[in-house]
Short mmCIF file of C-alpha atoms in Angstrom, two decimals:
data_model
loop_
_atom_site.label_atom_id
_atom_site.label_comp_id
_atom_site.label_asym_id
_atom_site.label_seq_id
_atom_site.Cartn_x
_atom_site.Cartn_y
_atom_site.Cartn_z
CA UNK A 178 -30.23 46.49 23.26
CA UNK A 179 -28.72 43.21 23.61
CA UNK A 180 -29.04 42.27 27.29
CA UNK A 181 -25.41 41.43 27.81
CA UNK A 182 -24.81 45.35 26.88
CA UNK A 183 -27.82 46.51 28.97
CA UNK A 184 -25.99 44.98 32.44
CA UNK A 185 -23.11 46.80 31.78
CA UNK A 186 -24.87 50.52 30.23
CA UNK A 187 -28.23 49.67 32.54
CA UNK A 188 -30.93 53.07 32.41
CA UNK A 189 -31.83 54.44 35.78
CA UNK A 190 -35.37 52.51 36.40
CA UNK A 191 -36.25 53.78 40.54
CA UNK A 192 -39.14 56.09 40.59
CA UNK A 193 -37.34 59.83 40.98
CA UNK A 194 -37.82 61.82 44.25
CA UNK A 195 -36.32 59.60 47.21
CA UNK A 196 -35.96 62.48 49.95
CA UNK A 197 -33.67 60.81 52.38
CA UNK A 198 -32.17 62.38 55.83
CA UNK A 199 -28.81 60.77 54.68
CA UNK A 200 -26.56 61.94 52.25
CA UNK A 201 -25.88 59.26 49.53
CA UNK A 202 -22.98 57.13 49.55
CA UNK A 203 -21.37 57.93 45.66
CA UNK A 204 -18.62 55.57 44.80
CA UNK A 205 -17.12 56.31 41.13
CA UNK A 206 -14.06 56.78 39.41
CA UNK A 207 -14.88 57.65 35.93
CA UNK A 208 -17.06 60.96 35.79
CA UNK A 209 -19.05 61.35 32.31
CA UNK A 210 -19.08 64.52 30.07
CA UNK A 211 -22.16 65.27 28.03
CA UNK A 212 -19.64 66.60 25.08
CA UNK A 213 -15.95 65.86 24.37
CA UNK A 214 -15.55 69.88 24.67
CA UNK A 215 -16.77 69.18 28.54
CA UNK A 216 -13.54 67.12 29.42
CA UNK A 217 -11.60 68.79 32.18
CA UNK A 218 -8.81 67.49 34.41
CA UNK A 219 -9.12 69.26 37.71
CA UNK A 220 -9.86 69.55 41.11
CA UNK A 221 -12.00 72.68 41.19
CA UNK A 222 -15.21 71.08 41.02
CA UNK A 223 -17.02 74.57 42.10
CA UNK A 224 -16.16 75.98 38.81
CA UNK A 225 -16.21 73.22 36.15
CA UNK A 226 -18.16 70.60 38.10
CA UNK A 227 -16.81 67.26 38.35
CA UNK A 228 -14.15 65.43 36.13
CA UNK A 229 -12.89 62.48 38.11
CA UNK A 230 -13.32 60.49 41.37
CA UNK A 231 -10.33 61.31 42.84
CA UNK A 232 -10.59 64.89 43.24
CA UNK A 233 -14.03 63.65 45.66
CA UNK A 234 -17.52 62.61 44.74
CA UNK A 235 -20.50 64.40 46.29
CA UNK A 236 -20.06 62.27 49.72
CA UNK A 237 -16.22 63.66 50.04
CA UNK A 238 -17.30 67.42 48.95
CA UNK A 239 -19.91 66.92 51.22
CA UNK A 240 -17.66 65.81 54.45
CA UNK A 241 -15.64 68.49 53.37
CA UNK A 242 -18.03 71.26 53.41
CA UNK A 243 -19.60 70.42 57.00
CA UNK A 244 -16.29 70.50 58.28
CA UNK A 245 -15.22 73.98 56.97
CA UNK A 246 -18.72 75.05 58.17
CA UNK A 247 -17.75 73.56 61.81
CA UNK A 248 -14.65 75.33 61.96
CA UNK A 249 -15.31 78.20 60.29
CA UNK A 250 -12.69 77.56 57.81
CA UNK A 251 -12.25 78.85 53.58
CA UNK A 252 -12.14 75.33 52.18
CA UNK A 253 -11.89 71.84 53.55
CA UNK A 254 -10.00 69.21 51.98
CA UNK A 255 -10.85 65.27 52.74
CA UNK A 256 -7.30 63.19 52.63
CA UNK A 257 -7.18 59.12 53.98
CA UNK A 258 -6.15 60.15 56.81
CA UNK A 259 -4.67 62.21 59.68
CA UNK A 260 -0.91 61.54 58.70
CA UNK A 261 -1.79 62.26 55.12
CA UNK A 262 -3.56 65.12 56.39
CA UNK A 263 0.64 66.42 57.92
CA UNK A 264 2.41 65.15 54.77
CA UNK A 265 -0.04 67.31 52.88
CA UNK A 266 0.28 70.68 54.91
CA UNK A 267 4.17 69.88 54.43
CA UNK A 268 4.43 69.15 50.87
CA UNK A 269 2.39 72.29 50.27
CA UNK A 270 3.79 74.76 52.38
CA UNK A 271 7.37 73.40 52.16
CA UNK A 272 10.27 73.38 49.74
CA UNK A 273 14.08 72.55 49.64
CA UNK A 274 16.33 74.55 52.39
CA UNK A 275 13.01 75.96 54.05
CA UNK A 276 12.45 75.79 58.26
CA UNK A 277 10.29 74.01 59.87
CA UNK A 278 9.28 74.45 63.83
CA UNK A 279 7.59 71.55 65.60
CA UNK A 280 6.91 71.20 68.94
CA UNK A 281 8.55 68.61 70.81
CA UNK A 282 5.38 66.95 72.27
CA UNK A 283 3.38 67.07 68.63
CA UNK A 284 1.92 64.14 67.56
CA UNK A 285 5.09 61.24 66.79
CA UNK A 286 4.67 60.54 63.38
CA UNK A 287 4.68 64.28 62.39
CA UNK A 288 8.26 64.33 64.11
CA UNK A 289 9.55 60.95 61.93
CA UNK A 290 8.05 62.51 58.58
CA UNK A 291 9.48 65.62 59.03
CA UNK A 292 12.99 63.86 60.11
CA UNK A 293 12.70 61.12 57.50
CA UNK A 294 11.15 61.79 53.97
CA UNK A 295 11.53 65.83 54.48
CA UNK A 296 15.08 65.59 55.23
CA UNK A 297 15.69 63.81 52.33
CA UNK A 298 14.69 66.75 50.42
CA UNK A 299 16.38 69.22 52.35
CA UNK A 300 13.81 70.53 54.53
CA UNK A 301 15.27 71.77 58.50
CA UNK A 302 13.30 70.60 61.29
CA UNK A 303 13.70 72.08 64.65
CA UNK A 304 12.10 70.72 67.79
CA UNK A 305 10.74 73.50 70.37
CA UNK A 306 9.47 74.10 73.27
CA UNK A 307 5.26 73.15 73.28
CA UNK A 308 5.23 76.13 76.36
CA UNK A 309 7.29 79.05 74.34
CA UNK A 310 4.21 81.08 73.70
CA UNK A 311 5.02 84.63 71.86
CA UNK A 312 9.24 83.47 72.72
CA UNK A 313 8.67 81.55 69.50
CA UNK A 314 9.77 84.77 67.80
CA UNK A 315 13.36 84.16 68.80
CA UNK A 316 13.24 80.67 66.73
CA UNK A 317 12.14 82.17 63.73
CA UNK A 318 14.61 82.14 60.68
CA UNK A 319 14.47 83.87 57.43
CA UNK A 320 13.71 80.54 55.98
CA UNK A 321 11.54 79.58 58.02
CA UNK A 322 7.96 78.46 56.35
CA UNK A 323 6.04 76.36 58.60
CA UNK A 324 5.30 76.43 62.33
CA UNK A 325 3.56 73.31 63.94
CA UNK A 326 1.29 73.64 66.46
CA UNK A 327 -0.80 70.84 68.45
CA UNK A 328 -2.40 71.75 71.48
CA UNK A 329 -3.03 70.03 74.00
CA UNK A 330 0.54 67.98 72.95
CA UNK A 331 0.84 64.10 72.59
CA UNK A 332 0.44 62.23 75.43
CA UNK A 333 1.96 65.09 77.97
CA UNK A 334 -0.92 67.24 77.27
CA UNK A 335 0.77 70.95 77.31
CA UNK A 336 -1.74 73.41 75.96
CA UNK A 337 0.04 76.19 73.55
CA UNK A 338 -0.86 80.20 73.70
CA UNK A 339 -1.72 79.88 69.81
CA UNK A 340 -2.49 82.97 69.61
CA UNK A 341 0.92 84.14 70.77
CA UNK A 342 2.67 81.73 68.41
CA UNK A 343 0.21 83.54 65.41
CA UNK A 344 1.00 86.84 66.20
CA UNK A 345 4.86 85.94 65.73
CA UNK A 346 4.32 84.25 63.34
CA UNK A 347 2.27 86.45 61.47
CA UNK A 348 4.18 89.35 61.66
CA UNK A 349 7.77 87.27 59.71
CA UNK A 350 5.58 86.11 57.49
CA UNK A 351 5.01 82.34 58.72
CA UNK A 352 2.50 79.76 57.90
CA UNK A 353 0.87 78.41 61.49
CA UNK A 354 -0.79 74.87 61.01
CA UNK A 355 -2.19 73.30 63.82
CA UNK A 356 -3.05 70.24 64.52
CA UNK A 357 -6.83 70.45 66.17
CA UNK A 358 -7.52 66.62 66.45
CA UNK A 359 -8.07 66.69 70.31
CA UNK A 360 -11.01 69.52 69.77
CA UNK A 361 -12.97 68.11 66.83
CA UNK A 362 -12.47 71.40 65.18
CA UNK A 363 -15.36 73.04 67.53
CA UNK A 364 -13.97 72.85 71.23
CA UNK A 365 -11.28 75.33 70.19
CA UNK A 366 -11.62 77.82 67.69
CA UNK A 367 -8.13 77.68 64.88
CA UNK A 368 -8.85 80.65 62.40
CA UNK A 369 -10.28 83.07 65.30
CA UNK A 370 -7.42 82.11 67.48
CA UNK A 371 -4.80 83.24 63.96
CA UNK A 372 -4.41 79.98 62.72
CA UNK A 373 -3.77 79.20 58.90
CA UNK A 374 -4.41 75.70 58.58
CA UNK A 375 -5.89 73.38 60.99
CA UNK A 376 -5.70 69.86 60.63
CA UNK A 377 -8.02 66.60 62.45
CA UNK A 378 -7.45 63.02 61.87
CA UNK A 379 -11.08 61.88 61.77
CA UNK A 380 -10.36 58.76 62.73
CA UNK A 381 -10.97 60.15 66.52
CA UNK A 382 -13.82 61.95 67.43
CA UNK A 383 -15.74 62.74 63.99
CA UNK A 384 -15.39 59.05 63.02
CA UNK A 385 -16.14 58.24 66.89
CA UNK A 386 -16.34 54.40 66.63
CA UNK A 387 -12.76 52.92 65.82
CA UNK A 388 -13.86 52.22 62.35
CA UNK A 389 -12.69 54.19 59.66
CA UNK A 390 -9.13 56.25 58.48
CA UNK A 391 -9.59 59.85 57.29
CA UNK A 392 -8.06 63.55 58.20
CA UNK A 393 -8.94 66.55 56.88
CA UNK A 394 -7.09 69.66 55.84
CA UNK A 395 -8.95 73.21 56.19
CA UNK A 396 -7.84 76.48 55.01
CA UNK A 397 -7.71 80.37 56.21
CA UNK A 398 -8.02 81.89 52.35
CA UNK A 399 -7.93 81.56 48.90
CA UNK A 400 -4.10 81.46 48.40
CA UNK A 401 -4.02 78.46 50.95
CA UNK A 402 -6.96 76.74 49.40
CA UNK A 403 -4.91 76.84 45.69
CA UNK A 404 -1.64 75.68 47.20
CA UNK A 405 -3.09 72.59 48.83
CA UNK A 406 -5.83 71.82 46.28
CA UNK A 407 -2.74 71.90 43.83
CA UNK A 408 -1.10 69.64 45.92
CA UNK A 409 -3.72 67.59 47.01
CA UNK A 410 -4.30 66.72 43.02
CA UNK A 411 -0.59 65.98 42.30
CA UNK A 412 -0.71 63.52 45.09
CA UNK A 413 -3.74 61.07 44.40
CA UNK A 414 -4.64 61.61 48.31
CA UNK A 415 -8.21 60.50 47.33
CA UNK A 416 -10.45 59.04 50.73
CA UNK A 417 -13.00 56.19 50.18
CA UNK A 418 -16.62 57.52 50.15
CA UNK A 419 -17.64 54.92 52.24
CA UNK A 420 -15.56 55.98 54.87
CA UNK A 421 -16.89 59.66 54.22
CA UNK A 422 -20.60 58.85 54.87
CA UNK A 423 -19.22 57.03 58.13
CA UNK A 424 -18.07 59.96 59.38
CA UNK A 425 -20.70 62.21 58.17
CA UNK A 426 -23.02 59.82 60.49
CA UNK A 427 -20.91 60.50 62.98
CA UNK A 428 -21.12 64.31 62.50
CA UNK A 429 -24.82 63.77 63.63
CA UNK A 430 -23.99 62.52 67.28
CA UNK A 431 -20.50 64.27 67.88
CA UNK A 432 -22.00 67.18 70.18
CA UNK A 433 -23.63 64.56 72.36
CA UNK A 434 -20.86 62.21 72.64
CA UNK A 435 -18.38 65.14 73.20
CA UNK A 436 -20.74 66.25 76.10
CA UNK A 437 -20.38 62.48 77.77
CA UNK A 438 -16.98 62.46 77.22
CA UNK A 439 -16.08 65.31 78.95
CA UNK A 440 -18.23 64.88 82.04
CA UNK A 441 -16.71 61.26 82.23
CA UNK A 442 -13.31 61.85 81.65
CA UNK A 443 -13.54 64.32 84.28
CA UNK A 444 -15.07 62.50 86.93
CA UNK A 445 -12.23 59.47 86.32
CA UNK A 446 -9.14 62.37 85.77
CA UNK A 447 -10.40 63.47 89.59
CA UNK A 448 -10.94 60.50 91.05
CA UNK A 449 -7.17 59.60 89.40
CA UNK A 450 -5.77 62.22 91.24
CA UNK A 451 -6.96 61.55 94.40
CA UNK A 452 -5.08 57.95 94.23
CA UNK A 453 -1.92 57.65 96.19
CA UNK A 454 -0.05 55.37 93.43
CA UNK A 455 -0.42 58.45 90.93
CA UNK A 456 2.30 61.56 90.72
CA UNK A 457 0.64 63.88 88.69
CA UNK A 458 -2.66 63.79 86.30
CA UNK A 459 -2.17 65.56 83.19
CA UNK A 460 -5.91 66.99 81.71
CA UNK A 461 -5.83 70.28 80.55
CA UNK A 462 -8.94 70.90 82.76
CA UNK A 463 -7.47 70.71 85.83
CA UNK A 464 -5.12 73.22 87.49
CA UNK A 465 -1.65 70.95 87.31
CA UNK A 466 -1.54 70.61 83.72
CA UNK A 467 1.44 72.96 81.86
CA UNK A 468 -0.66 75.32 79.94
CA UNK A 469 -4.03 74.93 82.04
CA UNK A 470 -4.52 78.71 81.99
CA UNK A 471 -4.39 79.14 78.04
CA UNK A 472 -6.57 76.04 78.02
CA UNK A 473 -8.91 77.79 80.65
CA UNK A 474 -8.97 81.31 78.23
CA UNK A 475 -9.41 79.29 75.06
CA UNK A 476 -11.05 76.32 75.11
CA UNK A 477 -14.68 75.92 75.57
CA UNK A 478 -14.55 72.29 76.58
CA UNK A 479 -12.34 69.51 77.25
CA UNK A 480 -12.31 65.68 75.53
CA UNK A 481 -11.61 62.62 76.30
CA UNK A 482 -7.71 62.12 76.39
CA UNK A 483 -5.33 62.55 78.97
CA UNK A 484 -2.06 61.30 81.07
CA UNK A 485 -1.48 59.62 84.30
CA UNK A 486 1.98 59.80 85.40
CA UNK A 487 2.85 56.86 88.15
CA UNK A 488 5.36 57.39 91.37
CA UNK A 489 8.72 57.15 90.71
CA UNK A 490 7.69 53.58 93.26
CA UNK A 491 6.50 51.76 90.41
CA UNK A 492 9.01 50.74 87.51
CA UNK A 493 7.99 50.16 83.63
CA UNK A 494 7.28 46.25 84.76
CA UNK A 495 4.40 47.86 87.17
CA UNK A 496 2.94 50.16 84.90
CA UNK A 497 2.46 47.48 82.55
CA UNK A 498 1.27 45.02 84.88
CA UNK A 499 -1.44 47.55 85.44
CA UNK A 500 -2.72 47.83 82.22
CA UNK A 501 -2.41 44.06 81.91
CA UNK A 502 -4.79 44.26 84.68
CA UNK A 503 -7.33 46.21 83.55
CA UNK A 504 -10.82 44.53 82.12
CA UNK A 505 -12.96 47.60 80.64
CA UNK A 506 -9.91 49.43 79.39
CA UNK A 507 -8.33 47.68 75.79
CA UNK A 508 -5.16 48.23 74.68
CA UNK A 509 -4.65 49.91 71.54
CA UNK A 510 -3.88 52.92 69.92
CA UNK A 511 -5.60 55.71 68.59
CA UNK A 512 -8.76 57.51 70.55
CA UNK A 513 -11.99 59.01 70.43
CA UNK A 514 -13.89 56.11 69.54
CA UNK A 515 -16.61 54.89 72.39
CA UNK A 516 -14.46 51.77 73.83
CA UNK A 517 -12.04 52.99 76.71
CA UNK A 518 -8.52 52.26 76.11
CA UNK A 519 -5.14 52.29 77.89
CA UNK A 520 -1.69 52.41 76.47
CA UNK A 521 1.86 52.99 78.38
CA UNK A 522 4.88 54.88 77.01
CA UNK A 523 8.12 53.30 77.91
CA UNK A 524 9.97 55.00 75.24
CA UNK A 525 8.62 58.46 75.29
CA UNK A 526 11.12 60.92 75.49
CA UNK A 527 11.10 64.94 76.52
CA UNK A 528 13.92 66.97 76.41
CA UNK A 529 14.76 67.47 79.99
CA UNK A 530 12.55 65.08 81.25
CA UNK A 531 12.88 61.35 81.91
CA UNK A 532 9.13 59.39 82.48
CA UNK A 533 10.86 56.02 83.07
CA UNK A 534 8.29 54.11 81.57
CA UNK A 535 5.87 55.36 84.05
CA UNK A 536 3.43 57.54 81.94
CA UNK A 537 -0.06 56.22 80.82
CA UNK A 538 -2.67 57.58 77.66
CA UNK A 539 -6.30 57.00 78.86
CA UNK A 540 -9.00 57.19 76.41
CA UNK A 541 -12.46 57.34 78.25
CA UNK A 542 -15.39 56.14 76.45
CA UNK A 543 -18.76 55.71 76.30
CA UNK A 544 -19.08 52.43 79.17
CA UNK A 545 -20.70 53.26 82.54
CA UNK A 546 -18.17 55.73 84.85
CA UNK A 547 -18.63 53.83 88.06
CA UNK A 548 -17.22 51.00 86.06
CA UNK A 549 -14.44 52.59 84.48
CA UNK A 550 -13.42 54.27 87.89
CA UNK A 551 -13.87 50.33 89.57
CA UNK A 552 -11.98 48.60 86.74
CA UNK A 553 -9.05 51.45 87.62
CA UNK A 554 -9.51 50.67 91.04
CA UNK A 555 -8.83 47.02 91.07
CA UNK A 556 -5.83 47.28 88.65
CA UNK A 557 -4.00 49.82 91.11
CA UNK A 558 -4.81 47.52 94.23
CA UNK A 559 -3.12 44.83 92.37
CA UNK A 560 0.20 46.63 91.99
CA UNK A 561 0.23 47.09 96.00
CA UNK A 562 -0.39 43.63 96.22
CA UNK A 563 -4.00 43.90 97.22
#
């Protein structure tokens, strides 16, 4: 063999036997057959092995599999990430002149997709109540296919009775999704609690660093698993493997960092509460925030999200002239990752509620408390002047 051709068809030459505690990062498109009769086109990789590195390489399948395992789950799919992850419960579970329910405090993009692109295609979206509970039942249509669920809700935190909404939902006929980004899939339990598809945008707390896109989709049964593998295939949502065996590092020290998180966003949610430029804290942990009850029956832990709602004293101009203030906290979006961050919502609107621009995200990481709490402490002297 010429050596030109051996570069590009080059024989495996490493000794055999590496036993490695990671799992190996496999990057490929094209997936070889030993015999022309071999050659399959699907996704199904459990019954005619693999065909092509979109439908996932042994790092995705891998992801996957951990994940269902985690949350107890049929089948986990591995999309780019957690907005892919809500297109791709939609596009499967949806078609033309079907009902959608979403709460009002889910997760914004879900709201503009389901608004935008799904309107186009004739799809009904109707905004409800995060609190409704079992009331839900009254929404339902005939034609209704999909019910949304995120608990605790974007930025103003309200914690849903799942269950309740399942047992509705269940009873018409309805597909529950919910998405489960805030728990990492283990701090609250979907399919036990009736849930048919729960949803996480890795990106937060599996991911845990700030440094990777991906979401995953997991299923209650076999019907689910062929409507969104079906779908999943039609829309080339393949995720980079290198991205997979980031997060499947990050699998390893979740459970710790979840632990930290928790005890330190506590400590600064109380110490938040205690401050006299703050109205209300909103952490589903503590007694004040709407739903705190179904968190307390439910949950098994809390993370490290949650709201800070300034007096009615302090304008939009103050509340960003804290944040401007702050040193430890960065400004940015998303969460979960182990730098602290702060971001205002001067936009945000609730259906019979106006925040005036005086409602803050805090993401609590992985710096020293005392430091966090300080760095808090100096920003909200400096709006009094001090």
């Amino acid at each position: 063999m010429h050596w030109r051709t051996r570069l590009v068809q080059p024989q495996s030459l490493a000794p055999k036997g590496f036993a490695s505690l990671t799992v190996p990062t496999h990057r490929a498109s094209t997936v070889l057959f030993e015999r022309q009769a071999d050659v399959r086109d699907g996704w199904r990789q459990d019954q005619h092995g693999y065909t092509y590195g979109v439908y996932g390489t042994p790092t995705t399948l891998e992801l996957g599999a951990r994940i269902a395992q985690l949350e107890g789950a049929h089948h986990t799919f591995v999309v780019p990430g957690g907005q892919a992850a809500i297109a791709l419960v939609y596009l499967s579970v949806c078609k033309p002149g079907c009902h959608v329910l979403v709460p009002y405090s889910a997760y914004g993009p879900n709201l503009k997709l389901a608004r935008g692109l799904l309107a186009r295609f004739d799809v009904t979206i109707e905004a409800y109540d995060p609190l409704i509970g079992a009331g839900i039942d009254a929404l339902i249509r005939p034609e209704t296919a999909l019910i949304w669920t995120e608990s605790p809700g974007s930025v103003t935190m309200e914690i849903q009775d799942v269950p309740a909404i399942c047992a509705a939902a269940r009873a018409r006929g309805v597909t529950v999704a919910l998405d489960n980004t805030y728990a990492a899939g283990v701090l609250f339990d979907a399919f036990a609690h009736g849930v048919d598809i729960s949803i996480q945008a890795l990106t937060k707390y599996v991911g845990g660093h700030s440094d990777l896109l991906l979401g995953t989709v997991s299923v209650r049964d076999a019907d689910l698993k062929t409507r969104v593998g079906d779908t999943h295939q039609q829309l080339g949502m393949a995720a980079s493997p290198d991205d997979c065996s980031l997060a499947l590092r990050g699998l390893q020290t979740l459970a710790l960092r979840l632990d930290h998180l928790e005890r330190a966003t506590l400590e600064i949610a109380r110490w938040l509460a205690e401050q006299p430029q703050i109205e209300a804290v909103y952490h589903p942990a503590l007694p004040d925030c709407p739903g705190h009850a179904v968190w307390k029956r439910d949950f098994t832990g809390s993370a490290s999200v949650f709201s800070i709602l300034f007096r009615d004293a302090y304008d939009k101009a103050a509340v960003a002239a804290f944040i401007d203030a702050l040193q430890l906290f960065k400004i940015g979006m998303s969460w979960g990752g182990v730098t602290s961050l702060a971001l205002s919502y001067p936009e945000l609107a609730r259906p019979n509620r106006d925040y005036a621009g005086r409602l803050v995200r805090l993401n609590i990481g992985l710096e020293q408390t005392q430091e966090l709490i300080d760095d808090l402490r100096q920003a909200l002297a400096g709006l009094d002047g001090g």
